[in-house]
Short mmCIF file of C-alpha atoms in Angstrom, two decimals:
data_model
loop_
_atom_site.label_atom_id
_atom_site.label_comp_id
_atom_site.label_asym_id
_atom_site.label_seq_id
_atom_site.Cartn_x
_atom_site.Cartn_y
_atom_site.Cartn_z
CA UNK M 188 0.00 0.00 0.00
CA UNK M 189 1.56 3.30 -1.40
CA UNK M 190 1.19 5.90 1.40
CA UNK M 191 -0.77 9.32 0.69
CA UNK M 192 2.29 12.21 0.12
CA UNK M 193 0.12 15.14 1.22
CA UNK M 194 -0.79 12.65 4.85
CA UNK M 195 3.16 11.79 4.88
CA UNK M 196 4.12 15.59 4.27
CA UNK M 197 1.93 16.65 6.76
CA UNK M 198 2.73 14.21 9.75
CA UNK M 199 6.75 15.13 8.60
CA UNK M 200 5.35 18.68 9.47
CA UNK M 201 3.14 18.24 12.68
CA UNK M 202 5.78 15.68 14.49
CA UNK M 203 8.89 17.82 14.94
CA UNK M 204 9.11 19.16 18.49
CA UNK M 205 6.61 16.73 19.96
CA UNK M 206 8.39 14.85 22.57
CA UNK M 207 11.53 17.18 23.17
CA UNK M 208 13.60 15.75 26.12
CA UNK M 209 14.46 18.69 28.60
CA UNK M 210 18.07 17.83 27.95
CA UNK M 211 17.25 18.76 23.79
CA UNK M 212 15.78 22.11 25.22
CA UNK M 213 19.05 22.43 26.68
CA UNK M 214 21.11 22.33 24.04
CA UNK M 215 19.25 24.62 22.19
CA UNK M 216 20.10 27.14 24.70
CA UNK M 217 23.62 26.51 24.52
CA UNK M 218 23.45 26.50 21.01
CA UNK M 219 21.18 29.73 21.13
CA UNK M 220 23.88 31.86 23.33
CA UNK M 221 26.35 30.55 21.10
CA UNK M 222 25.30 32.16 18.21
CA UNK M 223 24.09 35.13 19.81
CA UNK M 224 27.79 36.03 20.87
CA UNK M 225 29.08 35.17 17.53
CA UNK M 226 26.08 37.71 16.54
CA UNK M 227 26.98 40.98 18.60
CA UNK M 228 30.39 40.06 17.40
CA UNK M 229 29.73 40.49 13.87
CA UNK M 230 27.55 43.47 14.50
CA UNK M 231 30.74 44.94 15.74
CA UNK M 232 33.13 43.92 12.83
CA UNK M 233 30.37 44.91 10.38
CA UNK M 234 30.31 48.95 11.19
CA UNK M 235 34.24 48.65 10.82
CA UNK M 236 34.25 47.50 7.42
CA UNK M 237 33.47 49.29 4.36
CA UNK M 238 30.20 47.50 3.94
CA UNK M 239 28.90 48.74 6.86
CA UNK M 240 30.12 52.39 7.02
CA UNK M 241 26.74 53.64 6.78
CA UNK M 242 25.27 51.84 9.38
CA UNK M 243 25.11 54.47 12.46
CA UNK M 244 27.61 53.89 14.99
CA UNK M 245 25.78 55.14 18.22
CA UNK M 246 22.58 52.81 17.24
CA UNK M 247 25.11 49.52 16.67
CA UNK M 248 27.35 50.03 19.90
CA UNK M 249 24.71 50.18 22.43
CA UNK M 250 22.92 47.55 20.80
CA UNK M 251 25.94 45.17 21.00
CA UNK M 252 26.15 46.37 24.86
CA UNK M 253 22.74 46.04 25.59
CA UNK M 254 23.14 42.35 23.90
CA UNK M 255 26.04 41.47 25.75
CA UNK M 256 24.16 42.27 29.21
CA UNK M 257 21.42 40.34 28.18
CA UNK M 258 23.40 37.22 27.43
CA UNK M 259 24.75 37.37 30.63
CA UNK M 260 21.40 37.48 32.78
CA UNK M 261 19.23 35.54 30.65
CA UNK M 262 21.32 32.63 29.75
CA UNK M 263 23.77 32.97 32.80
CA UNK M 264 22.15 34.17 35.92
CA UNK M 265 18.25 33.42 35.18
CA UNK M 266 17.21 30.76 37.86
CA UNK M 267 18.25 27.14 36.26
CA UNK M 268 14.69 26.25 36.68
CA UNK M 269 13.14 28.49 34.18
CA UNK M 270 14.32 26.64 31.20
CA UNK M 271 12.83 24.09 28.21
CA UNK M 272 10.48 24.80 26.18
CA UNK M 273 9.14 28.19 27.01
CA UNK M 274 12.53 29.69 27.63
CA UNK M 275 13.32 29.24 24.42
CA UNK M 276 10.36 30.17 22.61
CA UNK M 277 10.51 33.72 24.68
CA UNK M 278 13.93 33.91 23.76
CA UNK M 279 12.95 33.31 19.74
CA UNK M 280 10.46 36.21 20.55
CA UNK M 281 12.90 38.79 21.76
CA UNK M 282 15.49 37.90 19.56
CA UNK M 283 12.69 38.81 15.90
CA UNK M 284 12.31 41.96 17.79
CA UNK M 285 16.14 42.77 18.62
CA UNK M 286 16.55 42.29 14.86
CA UNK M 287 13.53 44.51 13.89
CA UNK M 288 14.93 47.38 16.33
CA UNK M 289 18.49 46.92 14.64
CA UNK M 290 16.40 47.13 10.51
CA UNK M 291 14.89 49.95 12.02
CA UNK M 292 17.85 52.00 13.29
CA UNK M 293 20.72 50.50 11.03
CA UNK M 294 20.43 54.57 8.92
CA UNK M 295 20.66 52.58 5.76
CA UNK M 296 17.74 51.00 3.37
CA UNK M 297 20.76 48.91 1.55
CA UNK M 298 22.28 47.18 5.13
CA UNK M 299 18.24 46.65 6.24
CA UNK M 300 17.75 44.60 3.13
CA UNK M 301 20.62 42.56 3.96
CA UNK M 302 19.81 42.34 7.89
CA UNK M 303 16.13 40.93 7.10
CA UNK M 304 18.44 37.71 6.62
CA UNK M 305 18.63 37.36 10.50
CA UNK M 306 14.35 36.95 10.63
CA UNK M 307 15.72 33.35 8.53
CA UNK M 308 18.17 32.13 11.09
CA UNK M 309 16.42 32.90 13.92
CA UNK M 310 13.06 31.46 12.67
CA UNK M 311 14.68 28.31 11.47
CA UNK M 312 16.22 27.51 14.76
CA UNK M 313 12.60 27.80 16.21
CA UNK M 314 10.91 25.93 13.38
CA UNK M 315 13.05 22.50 13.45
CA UNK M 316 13.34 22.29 17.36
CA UNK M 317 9.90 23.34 18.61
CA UNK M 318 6.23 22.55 18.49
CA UNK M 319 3.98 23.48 15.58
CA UNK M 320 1.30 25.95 17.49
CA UNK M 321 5.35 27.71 19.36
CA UNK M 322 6.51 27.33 15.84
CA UNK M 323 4.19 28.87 13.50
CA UNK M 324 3.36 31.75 15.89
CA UNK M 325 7.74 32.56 15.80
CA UNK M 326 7.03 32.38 11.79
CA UNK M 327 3.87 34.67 12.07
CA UNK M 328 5.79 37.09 14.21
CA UNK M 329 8.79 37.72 11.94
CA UNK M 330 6.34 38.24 9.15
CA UNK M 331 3.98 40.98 10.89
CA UNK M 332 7.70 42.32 11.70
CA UNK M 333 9.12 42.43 8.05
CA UNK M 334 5.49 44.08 6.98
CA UNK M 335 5.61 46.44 9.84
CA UNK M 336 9.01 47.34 8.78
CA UNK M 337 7.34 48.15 5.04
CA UNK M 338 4.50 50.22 6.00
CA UNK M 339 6.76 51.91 8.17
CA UNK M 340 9.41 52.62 5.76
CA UNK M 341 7.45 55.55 4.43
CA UNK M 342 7.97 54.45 0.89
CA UNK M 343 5.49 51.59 0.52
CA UNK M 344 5.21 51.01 -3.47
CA UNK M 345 8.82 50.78 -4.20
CA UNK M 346 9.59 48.49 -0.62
CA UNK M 347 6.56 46.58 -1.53
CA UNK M 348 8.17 44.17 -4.14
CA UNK M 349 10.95 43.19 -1.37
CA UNK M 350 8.31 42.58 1.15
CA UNK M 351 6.55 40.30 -0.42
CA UNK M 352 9.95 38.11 -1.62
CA UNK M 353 11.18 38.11 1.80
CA UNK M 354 7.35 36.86 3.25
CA UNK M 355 7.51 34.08 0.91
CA UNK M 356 11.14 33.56 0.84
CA UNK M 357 10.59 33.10 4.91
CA UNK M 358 7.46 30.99 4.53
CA UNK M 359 9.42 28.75 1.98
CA UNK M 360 11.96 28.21 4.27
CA UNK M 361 9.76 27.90 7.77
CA UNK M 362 7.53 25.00 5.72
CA UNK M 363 10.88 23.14 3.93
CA UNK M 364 13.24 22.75 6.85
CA UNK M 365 10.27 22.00 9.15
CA UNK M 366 9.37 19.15 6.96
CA UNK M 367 12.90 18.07 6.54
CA UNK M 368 13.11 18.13 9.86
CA UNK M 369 9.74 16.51 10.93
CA UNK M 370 11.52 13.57 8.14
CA UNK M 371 14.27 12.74 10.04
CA UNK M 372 12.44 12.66 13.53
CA UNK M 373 9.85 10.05 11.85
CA UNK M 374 12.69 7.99 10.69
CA UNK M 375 14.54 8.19 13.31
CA UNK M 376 11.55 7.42 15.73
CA UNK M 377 11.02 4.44 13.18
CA UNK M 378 14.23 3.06 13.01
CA UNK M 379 14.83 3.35 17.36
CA UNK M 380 11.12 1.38 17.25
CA UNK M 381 12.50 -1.28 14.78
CA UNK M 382 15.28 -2.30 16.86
CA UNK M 383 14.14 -2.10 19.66
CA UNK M 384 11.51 -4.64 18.31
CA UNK M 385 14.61 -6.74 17.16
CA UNK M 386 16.24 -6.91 20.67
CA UNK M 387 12.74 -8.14 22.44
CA UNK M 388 12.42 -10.63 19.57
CA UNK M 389 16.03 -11.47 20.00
CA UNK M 390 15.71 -11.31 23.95
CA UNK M 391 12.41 -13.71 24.08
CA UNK M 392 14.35 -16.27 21.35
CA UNK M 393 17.31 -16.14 23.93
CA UNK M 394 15.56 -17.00 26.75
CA UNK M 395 13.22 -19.62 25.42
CA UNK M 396 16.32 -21.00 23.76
CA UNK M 397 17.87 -21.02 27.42
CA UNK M 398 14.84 -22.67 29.18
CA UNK M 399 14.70 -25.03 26.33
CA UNK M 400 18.08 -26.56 26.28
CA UNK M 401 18.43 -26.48 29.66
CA UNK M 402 15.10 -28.39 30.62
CA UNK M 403 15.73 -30.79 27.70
CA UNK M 404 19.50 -31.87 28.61
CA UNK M 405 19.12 -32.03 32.85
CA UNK M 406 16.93 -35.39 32.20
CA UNK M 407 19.65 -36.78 30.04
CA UNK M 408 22.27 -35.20 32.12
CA UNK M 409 20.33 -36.96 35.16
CA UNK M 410 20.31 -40.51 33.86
CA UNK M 411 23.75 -40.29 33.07
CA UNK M 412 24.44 -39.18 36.67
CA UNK M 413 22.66 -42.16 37.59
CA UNK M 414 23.99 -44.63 35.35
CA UNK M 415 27.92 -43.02 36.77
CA UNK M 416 26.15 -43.84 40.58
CA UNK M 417 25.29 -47.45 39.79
CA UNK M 418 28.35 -48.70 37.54
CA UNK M 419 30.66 -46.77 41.04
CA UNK M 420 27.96 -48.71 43.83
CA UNK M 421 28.29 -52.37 41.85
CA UNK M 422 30.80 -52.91 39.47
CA UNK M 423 33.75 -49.66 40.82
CA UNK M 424 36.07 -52.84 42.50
CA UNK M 425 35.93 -55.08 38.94
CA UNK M 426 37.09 -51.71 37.28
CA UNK M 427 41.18 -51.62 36.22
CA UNK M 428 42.96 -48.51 37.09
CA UNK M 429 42.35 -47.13 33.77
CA UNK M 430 38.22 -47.83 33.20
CA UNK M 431 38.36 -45.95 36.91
CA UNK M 432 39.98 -42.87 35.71
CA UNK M 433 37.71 -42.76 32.72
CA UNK M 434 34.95 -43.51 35.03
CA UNK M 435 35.80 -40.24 36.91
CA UNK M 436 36.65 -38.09 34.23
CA UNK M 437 32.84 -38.28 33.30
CA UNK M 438 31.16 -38.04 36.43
CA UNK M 439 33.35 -34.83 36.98
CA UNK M 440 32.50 -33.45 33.67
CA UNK M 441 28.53 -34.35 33.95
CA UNK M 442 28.82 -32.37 37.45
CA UNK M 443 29.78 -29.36 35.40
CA UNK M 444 26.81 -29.38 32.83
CA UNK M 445 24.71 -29.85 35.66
CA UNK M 446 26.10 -27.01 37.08
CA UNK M 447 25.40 -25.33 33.90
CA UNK M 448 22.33 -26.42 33.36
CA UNK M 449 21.34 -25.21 36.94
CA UNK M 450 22.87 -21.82 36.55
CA UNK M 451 21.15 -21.44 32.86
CA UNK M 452 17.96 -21.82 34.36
CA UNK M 453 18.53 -19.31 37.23
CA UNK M 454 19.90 -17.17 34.77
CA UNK M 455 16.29 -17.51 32.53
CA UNK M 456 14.20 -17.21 35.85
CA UNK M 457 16.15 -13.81 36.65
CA UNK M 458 15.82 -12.25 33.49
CA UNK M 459 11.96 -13.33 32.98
CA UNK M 460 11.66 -12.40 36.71
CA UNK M 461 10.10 -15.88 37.92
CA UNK M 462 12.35 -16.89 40.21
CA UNK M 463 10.49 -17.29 43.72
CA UNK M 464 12.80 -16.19 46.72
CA UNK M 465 10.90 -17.43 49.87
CA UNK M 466 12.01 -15.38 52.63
CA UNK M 467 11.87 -17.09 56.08
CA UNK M 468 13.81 -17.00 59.83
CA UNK M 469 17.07 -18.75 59.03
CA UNK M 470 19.83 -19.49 61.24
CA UNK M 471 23.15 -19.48 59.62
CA UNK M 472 25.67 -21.54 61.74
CA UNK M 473 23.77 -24.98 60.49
CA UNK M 474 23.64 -23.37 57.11
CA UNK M 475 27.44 -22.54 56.77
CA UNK M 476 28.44 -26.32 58.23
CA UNK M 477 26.24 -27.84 55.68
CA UNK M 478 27.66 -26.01 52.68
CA UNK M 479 31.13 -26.73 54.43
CA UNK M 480 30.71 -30.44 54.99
CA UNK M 481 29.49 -30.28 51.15
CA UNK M 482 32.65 -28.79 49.92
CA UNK M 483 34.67 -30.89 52.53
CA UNK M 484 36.11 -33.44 49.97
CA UNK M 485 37.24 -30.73 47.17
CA UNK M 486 39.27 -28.62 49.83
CA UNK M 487 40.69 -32.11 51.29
CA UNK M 488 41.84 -32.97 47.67
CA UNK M 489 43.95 -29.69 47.68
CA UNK M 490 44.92 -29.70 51.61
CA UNK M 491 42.49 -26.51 52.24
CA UNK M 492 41.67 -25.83 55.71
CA UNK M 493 38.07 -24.59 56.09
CA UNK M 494 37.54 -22.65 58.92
CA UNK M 495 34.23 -21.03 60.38
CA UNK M 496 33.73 -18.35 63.01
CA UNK M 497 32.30 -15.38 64.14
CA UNK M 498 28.21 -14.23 65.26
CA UNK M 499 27.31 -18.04 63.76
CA UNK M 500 24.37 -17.95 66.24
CA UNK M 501 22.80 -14.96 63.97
CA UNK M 502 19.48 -15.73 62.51
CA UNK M 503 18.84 -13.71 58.84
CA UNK M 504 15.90 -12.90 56.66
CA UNK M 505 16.42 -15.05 53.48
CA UNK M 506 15.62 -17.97 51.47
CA UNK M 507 17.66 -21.27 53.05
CA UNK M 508 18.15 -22.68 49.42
CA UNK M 509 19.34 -19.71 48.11
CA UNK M 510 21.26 -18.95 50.73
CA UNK M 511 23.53 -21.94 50.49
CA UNK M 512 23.64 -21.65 46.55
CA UNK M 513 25.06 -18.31 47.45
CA UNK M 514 27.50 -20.01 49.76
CA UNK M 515 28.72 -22.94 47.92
CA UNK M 516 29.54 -20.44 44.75
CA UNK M 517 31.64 -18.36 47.26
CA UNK M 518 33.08 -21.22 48.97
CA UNK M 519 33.62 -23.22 46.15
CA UNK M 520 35.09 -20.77 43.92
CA UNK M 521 37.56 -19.94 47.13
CA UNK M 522 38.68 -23.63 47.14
CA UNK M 523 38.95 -23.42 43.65
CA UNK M 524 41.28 -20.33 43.32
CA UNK M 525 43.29 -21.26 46.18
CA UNK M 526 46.93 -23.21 45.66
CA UNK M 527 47.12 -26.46 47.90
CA UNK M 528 47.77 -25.71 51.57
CA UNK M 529 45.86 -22.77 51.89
CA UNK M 530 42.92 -21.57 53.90
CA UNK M 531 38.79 -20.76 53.41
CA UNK M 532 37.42 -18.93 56.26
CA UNK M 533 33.41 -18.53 56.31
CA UNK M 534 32.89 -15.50 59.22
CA UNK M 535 29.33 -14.20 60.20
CA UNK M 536 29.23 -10.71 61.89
CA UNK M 537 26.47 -8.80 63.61
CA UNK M 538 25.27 -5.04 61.93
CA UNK M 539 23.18 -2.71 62.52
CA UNK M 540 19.91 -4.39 61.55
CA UNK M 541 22.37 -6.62 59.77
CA UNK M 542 24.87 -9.62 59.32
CA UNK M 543 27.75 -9.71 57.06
CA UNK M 544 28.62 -12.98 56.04
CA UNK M 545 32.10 -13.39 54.48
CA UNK M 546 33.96 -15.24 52.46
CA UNK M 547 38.10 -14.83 52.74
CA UNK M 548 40.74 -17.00 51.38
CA UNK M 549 44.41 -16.94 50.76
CA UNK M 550 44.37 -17.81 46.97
CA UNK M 551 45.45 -15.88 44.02
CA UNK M 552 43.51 -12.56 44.52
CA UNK M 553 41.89 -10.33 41.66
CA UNK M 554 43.19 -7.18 40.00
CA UNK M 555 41.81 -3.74 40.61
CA UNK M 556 40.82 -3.99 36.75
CA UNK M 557 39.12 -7.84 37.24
CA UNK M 558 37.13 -6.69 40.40
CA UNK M 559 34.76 -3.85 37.80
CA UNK M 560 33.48 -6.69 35.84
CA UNK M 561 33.53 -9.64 38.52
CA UNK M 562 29.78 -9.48 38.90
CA UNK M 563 28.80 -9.78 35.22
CA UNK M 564 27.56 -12.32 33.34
CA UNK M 565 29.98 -14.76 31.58
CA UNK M 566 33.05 -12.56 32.86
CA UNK M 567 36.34 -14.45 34.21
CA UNK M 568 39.19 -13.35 35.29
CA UNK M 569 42.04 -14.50 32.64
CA UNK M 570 45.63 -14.43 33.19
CA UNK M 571 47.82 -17.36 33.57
CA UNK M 572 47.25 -18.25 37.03
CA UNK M 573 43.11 -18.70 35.94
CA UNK M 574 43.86 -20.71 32.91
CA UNK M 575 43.79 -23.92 33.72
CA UNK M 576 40.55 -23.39 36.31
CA UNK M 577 37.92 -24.15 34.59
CA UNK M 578 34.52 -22.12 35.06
CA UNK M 579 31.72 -20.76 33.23
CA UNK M 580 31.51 -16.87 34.52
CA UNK M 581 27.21 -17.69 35.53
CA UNK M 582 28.72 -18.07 39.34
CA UNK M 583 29.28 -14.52 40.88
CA UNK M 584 26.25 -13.08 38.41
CA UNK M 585 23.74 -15.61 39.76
CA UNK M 586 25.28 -14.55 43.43
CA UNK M 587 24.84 -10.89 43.56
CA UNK M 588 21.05 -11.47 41.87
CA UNK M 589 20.07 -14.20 44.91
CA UNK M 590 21.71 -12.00 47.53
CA UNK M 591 20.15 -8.67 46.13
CA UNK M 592 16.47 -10.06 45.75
CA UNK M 593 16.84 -11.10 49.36
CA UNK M 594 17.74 -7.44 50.85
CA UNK M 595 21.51 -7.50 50.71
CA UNK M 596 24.51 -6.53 48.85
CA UNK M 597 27.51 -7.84 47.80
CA UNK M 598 31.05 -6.74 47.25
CA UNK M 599 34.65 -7.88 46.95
CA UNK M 600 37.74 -6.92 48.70
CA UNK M 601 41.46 -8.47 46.90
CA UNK M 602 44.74 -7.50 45.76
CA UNK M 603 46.05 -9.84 43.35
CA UNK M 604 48.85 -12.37 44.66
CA UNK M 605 47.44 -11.63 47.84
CA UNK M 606 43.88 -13.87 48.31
CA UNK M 607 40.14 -12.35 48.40
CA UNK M 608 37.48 -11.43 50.65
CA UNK M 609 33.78 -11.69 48.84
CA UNK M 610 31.37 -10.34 51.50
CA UNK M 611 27.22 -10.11 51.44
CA UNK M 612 24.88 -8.68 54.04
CA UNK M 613 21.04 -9.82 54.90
CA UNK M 614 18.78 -8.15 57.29
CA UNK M 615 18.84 -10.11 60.64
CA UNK M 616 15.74 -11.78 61.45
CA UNK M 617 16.16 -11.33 65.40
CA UNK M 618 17.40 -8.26 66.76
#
């Protein structure tokens, strides 16, 4: 269907200035003082010139003074709060009368003729930037102007002719660059609308992609888990040395997608905002020893001493399952990063209306850099210490999303070389 060009003119007309951001009206000041300096200071290079000798000097000077001194109170020392819209439509106003005082007193029918030029700029600048009715009444004024300036001429027949070109010269130009201008808003508008249609149809694909593949591999990534389970409980001692390796190569690797798979579908429930966060009384000290005696086995593997201590008698406002997710992807990723021999200490202290649970270890650490993107999704740190760990970047995101839908905060304290501190806060249930 071919669209109507008088309907598409006229919308191109009608649209420009109709949802101007105060920060746009701001500009346009900026831009409007701007230009009004650069004005005065042509005013005052004109009447030095030859092309301007006839232009009377005592009119010009106190005009450029009298301009100056207005550019200082109006755009300078006028309260900030009077500003947008009608500021600058005021401003259009005075400035089609400044001009039609300077015509008037300029001495010389030759230099008015060229001045009228100034009725253009200034009505242009109101014309692309404001709203039709502000507009068209800007146009309407520096037309009764230019006729008032005829009739008052005292030579009417033989200024009449010049009139009339510069009326219609100035209507050309008010109904062109408004159009033009009305144009590019519409396909501008058009093309912000089109993509940000394509990143919600790209965003909904993503996440029903996610949910998808996640809910579709954790049943075969379960009976695999349970096939690993039964082939360890009844046939692990007819296994040779080799076939037992093998055998825990793949359980260790089917943890990891379920890991995966878990965090993918956190990650979905976060983003769609489903995930349920049951808040209830929970007492950390049998919280912390669970998620210890969990992770018990990994930090024996690397001779990591895992320590607890502190206010562990503190009771918090959270959800108990998310709580120890949040805990075993802290404590876990502190076994993880730490060499063998070090030390994971889990330490609960009592706040104002608060506990701080933390988190400290005596592995690598994290650079200054590292620590602005730790909390983002898919990030990891990589330099040559981090190389060989293997991760997925899901972990710390997930973490700061569970601890801030239950109240709290999160942040990081490390100096690389040096080990790491991740800490979170809760409101405490019991006072």
């Amino acid at each position: 269907m071919i669209a109507n060009p008088t309907e598409s003119w006229l919308n191109s007309f009608l649209s420009v200035g109709k949802v101007v951001a105060a920060e746009q009206n701001k500009r346009f000041e900026r831009v409007s003082e701007v230009f009004t300096w650069l004005a005065l200071a042509l005013a005052l290079f004109s009447v030095q010139v030859p092309f301007g000798q006839t232009m009377d000097k005592k009119i010009v000077y106190p005009f450029v003074v009298g301009g100056a001194v207005f550019c200082i109170v109006w755009f300078r020392l006028f309260p900030r709060r009077f500003s947008g819209l009608p500021k600058n439509f005021i401003f259009s106003l005075l400035a089609n009368f400044s001009v039609a005082l300077l015509i008037h007193t300029s001495g010389s029918g030759e230099i008015s003729r060229y001045l009228v030029v100034l009725y253009y700029v200034i009505t242009v600048g109101a014309v692309v930037s404001m709203p039709t009715v502000a507009a068209l009444m800007i146009a309407s004024a520096a037309l009764i102007l230019i006729l008032a300036e005829w009739v008052s001429s005292g030579a009417p027949s033989a200024a009449l002719s010049s009139t009339i070109l510069y009326s219609l010269g100035l209507l050309i130009v008010v109904f062109y660059t408004r159009s033009l201008a009305g144009e590019a808003a519409l396909s501008r508008q058009k093309e912000e609308e089109e993509n940000l249609e394509k990143e919600r149809t790209l965003s909904k694909l993503k996440d029903e992609y996610v949910f998808i593949i996640s809910h579709k591999l954790k049943q075969p990534a379960a009976a695999i888990k349970g096939c690993i389970d039964t082939i360890s409980k009844d046939y692990y001692q007819e296994l040779d040395s080799e076939a037992r390796e093998t055998l825990e190569f793949i359980k260790t690797n089917n943890e990891r997608l379920e890991k995966l798979l878990d965090d993918l579908l956190d990650i979905s429930q976060i983003e769609k905002g489903t995930m349920q966060i049951n808040l209830s009384d929970v007492s950390l000290s049998p919280v912390i020893s669970e998620v210890l005696s969990n992770l018990f086995l990994d930090a024996q593997s690397k001779k990591i001493s895992l320590l607890e201590r502190g206010d562990l008698d503190t009771a918090v406002n959270a959800d108990a399952n998310r709580l120890k997710e949040v805990l075993m992807n802290l404590v876990g990723n502190a076994i993880k990063y730490t060499p063998e021999g070090g030390r994971v200490v889990v330490e609960v202290r009592k706040g104002e209306g608060k506990a701080e649970i933390s988190v400290s270890d005596t592995g690598i650490g994290i650079s200054i850099e590292d620590q602005k993107n730790l909390f983002g999704k898919f990030f990891r740190a990589e330099n040559e210490k981090t190389k060989a760990i293997k991760g997925n970047g899901l972990g710390l995101f997930i973490t700061k999303q569970l601890v801030e839908k239950m109240g709290g905060e999160i942040g990081v304290r490390s100096e690389f070389g040096k080990g790491s501190t991740f800490f979170f806060t809760l409101p405490r249930y019991r006072w």
